[in-house]
């Protein structure tokens, strides 16, 4: 399944608000999967100095990721398909 990175600009967001947004993303994607649209929220990375968050999703399409974020009421700047490379993947 493709992976998508969602970039967010979240000026002034608090740690509690970040946690609440992640919880909404997790719950909405689980609900969408039960409805027959497989989407999974994987993780987020927040960059405090830039007030930006990068959130990783598994999904069949960019549109499904967009719908998940709209339903979770989490703003976004853009959605980009990405490929994961870990230290274990390279020589």
XYZ file of N, CA and C in Angstrom:
273
model
N 0.852 -1.175 0.000
C 0.000 0.000 0.000
C 0.898 1.238 0.000
N 0.564 2.246 -0.788
C 1.370 3.470 -0.809
C 1.368 4.176 0.550
N 2.422 4.948 0.771
C 2.492 5.781 1.973
C 2.468 7.242 1.550
N 1.855 8.055 2.402
C 1.721 9.479 2.130
C 2.179 10.275 3.344
N 2.899 11.364 3.067
C 3.335 12.286 4.110
C 2.443 13.524 4.032
N 1.872 13.881 5.168
C 1.060 15.086 5.267
C 1.881 16.136 5.999
N 2.055 17.276 5.359
C 2.770 18.390 5.986
C 1.745 19.361 6.546
N 1.997 19.795 7.775
C 1.100 20.739 8.435
C 1.899 21.929 8.972
N 1.295 23.098 8.963
C 1.851 24.270 9.638
C 0.917 24.551 10.799
N 1.443 24.433 12.021
C 0.606 24.494 13.219
C 1.132 25.534 14.207
N 1.068 26.811 13.851
C 1.590 27.838 14.755
C 0.842 27.868 16.083
N 1.618 27.892 17.169
C 1.042 28.011 18.501
C 0.420 26.747 19.064
N 0.570 25.628 18.391
C -0.047 24.391 18.886
C 0.663 23.912 20.156
N -0.097 23.396 21.089
C 0.457 22.892 22.348
C 0.680 21.381 22.248
N 1.503 20.821 23.137
C 1.680 19.362 23.147
C 0.358 18.609 23.317
N -0.536 19.117 24.152
C -1.838 18.462 24.337
C -2.665 18.495 23.054
N -2.615 19.607 22.344
C -3.345 19.709 21.078
C -2.758 18.768 20.027
N -1.422 18.631 20.029
C -0.779 17.681 19.104
C -1.243 16.259 19.385
N -1.260 15.892 20.644
C -1.709 14.545 21.024
C -3.166 14.321 20.644
N -3.991 15.325 20.849
C -5.409 15.200 20.505
C -5.592 15.038 18.999
N -4.810 15.772 18.216
C -4.899 15.652 16.757
C -4.473 14.261 16.307
N -3.400 13.742 16.886
C -2.937 12.392 16.540
C -4.003 11.356 16.897
N -4.644 11.539 18.022
C -5.708 10.627 18.441
C -6.880 10.672 17.462
N -7.252 11.878 17.030
C -8.337 11.992 16.049
C -7.957 11.318 14.737
N -6.710 11.503 14.295
C -6.253 10.864 13.053
C -6.329 9.347 13.176
N -5.887 8.827 14.293
C -5.923 7.374 14.512
C -7.358 6.858 14.510
N -8.245 7.544 15.215
C -9.634 7.096 15.316
C -10.375 7.201 13.983
N -10.168 8.298 13.268
C -10.842 8.481 11.980
C -10.361 7.453 10.968
N -9.056 7.191 10.926
C -8.563 6.211 9.950
C -9.051 4.803 10.287
N -9.168 4.482 11.557
C -9.729 3.178 11.940
C -11.191 3.088 11.502
N -11.924 4.170 11.663
C -13.328 4.212 11.245
C -13.443 4.055 9.727
N -12.596 4.760 8.983
C -12.624 4.658 7.522
C -12.289 3.237 7.065
N -11.338 2.603 7.734
C -10.975 1.225 7.390
C -12.168 0.302 7.603
N -12.883 0.483 8.706
C -14.087 -0.317 8.959
C -15.155 -0.079 7.890
N -15.165 1.124 7.325
C -16.128 1.479 6.280
C -15.701 0.972 4.900
N -14.531 0.347 4.816
C -14.073 -0.194 3.540
C -13.051 0.645 2.805
N -12.581 1.736 3.427
C -11.515 2.554 2.851
C -10.284 2.370 3.725
N -9.389 1.463 3.359
C -8.234 1.204 4.222
C -7.264 2.388 4.277
N -7.227 3.036 5.423
C -6.308 4.142 5.700
C -5.763 3.903 7.098
N -4.470 4.140 7.266
C -3.887 3.935 8.593
C -2.947 5.094 8.914
N -3.173 5.722 10.055
C -2.258 6.742 10.573
C -1.103 6.007 11.233
N 0.134 6.339 10.834
C 1.301 5.637 11.360
C 2.036 6.419 12.439
N 2.378 7.667 12.166
C 3.124 8.461 13.151
C 3.244 9.904 12.673
N 3.670 10.756 13.599
C 3.921 12.165 13.293
C 5.269 12.571 13.852
N 5.872 13.532 13.186
C 7.095 14.161 13.670
C 6.835 15.661 13.688
N 7.045 16.283 14.841
C 6.813 17.721 14.976
C 8.153 18.433 15.050
N 8.280 19.531 14.307
C 9.495 20.348 14.292
C 9.144 21.672 14.977
N 9.422 21.782 16.292
C 8.991 22.967 17.042
C 9.508 24.288 16.474
N 10.767 24.333 16.054
C 11.350 25.582 15.565
C 10.624 26.111 14.330
N 10.006 25.224 13.573
C 9.294 25.628 12.356
C 7.775 25.547 12.504
N 7.321 25.069 13.666
C 5.892 24.874 13.919
C 5.249 24.022 12.824
N 5.991 22.996 12.397
C 5.529 22.095 11.336
C 5.455 20.670 11.856
N 4.512 19.946 11.293
C 4.350 18.538 11.613
C 4.325 17.757 10.308
N 4.921 16.576 10.339
C 4.932 15.676 9.191
C 4.320 14.362 9.660
N 3.207 13.980 9.042
C 2.434 12.826 9.491
C 2.396 11.778 8.390
N 2.655 10.534 8.760
C 2.750 9.444 7.802
C 1.496 8.573 7.849
N 0.967 8.268 6.660
C -0.232 7.446 6.514
C -0.003 6.350 5.479
N -0.604 5.187 5.692
C -0.777 4.164 4.657
C -2.173 4.386 4.094
N -2.306 4.376 2.770
C -3.632 4.539 2.168
C -3.594 4.109 0.711
N -4.766 3.842 0.181
C -4.870 3.469 -1.226
C -4.705 4.664 -2.146
N -5.037 5.864 -1.644
C -4.959 7.049 -2.499
C -4.735 8.311 -1.674
N -4.249 9.330 -2.355
C -4.087 10.644 -1.736
C -5.449 11.182 -1.292
N -6.483 10.919 -2.083
C -7.827 11.390 -1.754
C -8.313 10.814 -0.421
N -8.008 9.546 -0.159
C -8.409 8.944 1.118
C -7.693 9.612 2.290
N -6.435 9.970 2.101
C -5.683 10.672 3.152
C -6.297 12.053 3.382
N -6.628 12.732 2.299
C -7.259 14.047 2.419
C -8.579 13.940 3.181
N -9.392 12.952 2.821
C -10.674 12.758 3.508
C -10.472 12.490 4.999
N -9.490 11.665 5.330
C -9.219 11.353 6.739
C -8.877 12.617 7.515
N -8.050 13.468 6.942
C -7.654 14.693 7.631
C -8.807 15.679 7.739
N -9.649 15.729 6.709
C -10.829 16.597 6.784
C -11.778 16.114 7.874
N -12.011 14.813 7.922
C -12.915 14.257 8.939
C -12.353 14.441 10.347
N -11.037 14.396 10.481
C -10.399 14.600 11.790
C -10.251 16.083 12.125
N -10.590 16.941 11.169
C -10.503 18.398 11.340
C -9.094 18.842 11.698
N -8.126 18.307 10.940
C -6.724 18.681 11.129
C -6.260 19.374 9.847
N -5.810 20.634 9.945
C -5.391 21.358 8.741
C -4.125 20.756 8.136
N -3.976 20.951 6.824
C -2.766 20.470 6.170
C -2.322 21.443 5.097
N -1.032 21.376 4.780
C -0.450 22.194 3.723
C -0.427 21.403 2.426
N 0.052 20.149 2.514
C 0.101 19.308 1.315
C 0.212 17.842 1.690
N -0.092 17.006 0.696
C 0.018 15.555 0.814
C 0.940 15.088 -0.302
N 1.934 14.279 0.058
C 2.904 13.794 -0.918
C 3.097 12.299 -0.740
N 3.089 11.550 -1.849
C 3.411 10.126 -1.763
C 4.901 9.988 -1.472
N 5.252 9.092 -0.549
C 6.649 8.928 -0.127
C 7.033 7.453 -0.109
N 8.331 7.226 -0.035
C 8.869 5.873 0.129
C 9.733 5.869 1.384
N 9.580 4.829 2.175
C 10.319 4.687 3.430
C 11.629 3.944 3.178
N 12.722 4.501 3.654
C 14.028 3.837 3.604
C 14.598 3.884 5.012
N 14.919 2.726 5.555
C 15.491 2.675 6.901
C 16.949 2.241 6.821
N 17.646 2.336 7.927
C 19.048 1.920 7.984
C 19.197 0.446 7.622
N 18.179 -0.351 7.936
C 18.223 -1.778 7.620
C 18.079 -2.046 6.122
N 17.580 -1.055 5.373
C 17.358 -1.224 3.938
C 18.605 -0.969 3.099
N 19.619 -0.370 3.694
C 20.810 0.005 2.923
C 22.033 -0.764 3.401
N 23.023 -0.826 2.530
C 24.260 -1.546 2.848
C 25.254 -0.598 3.472
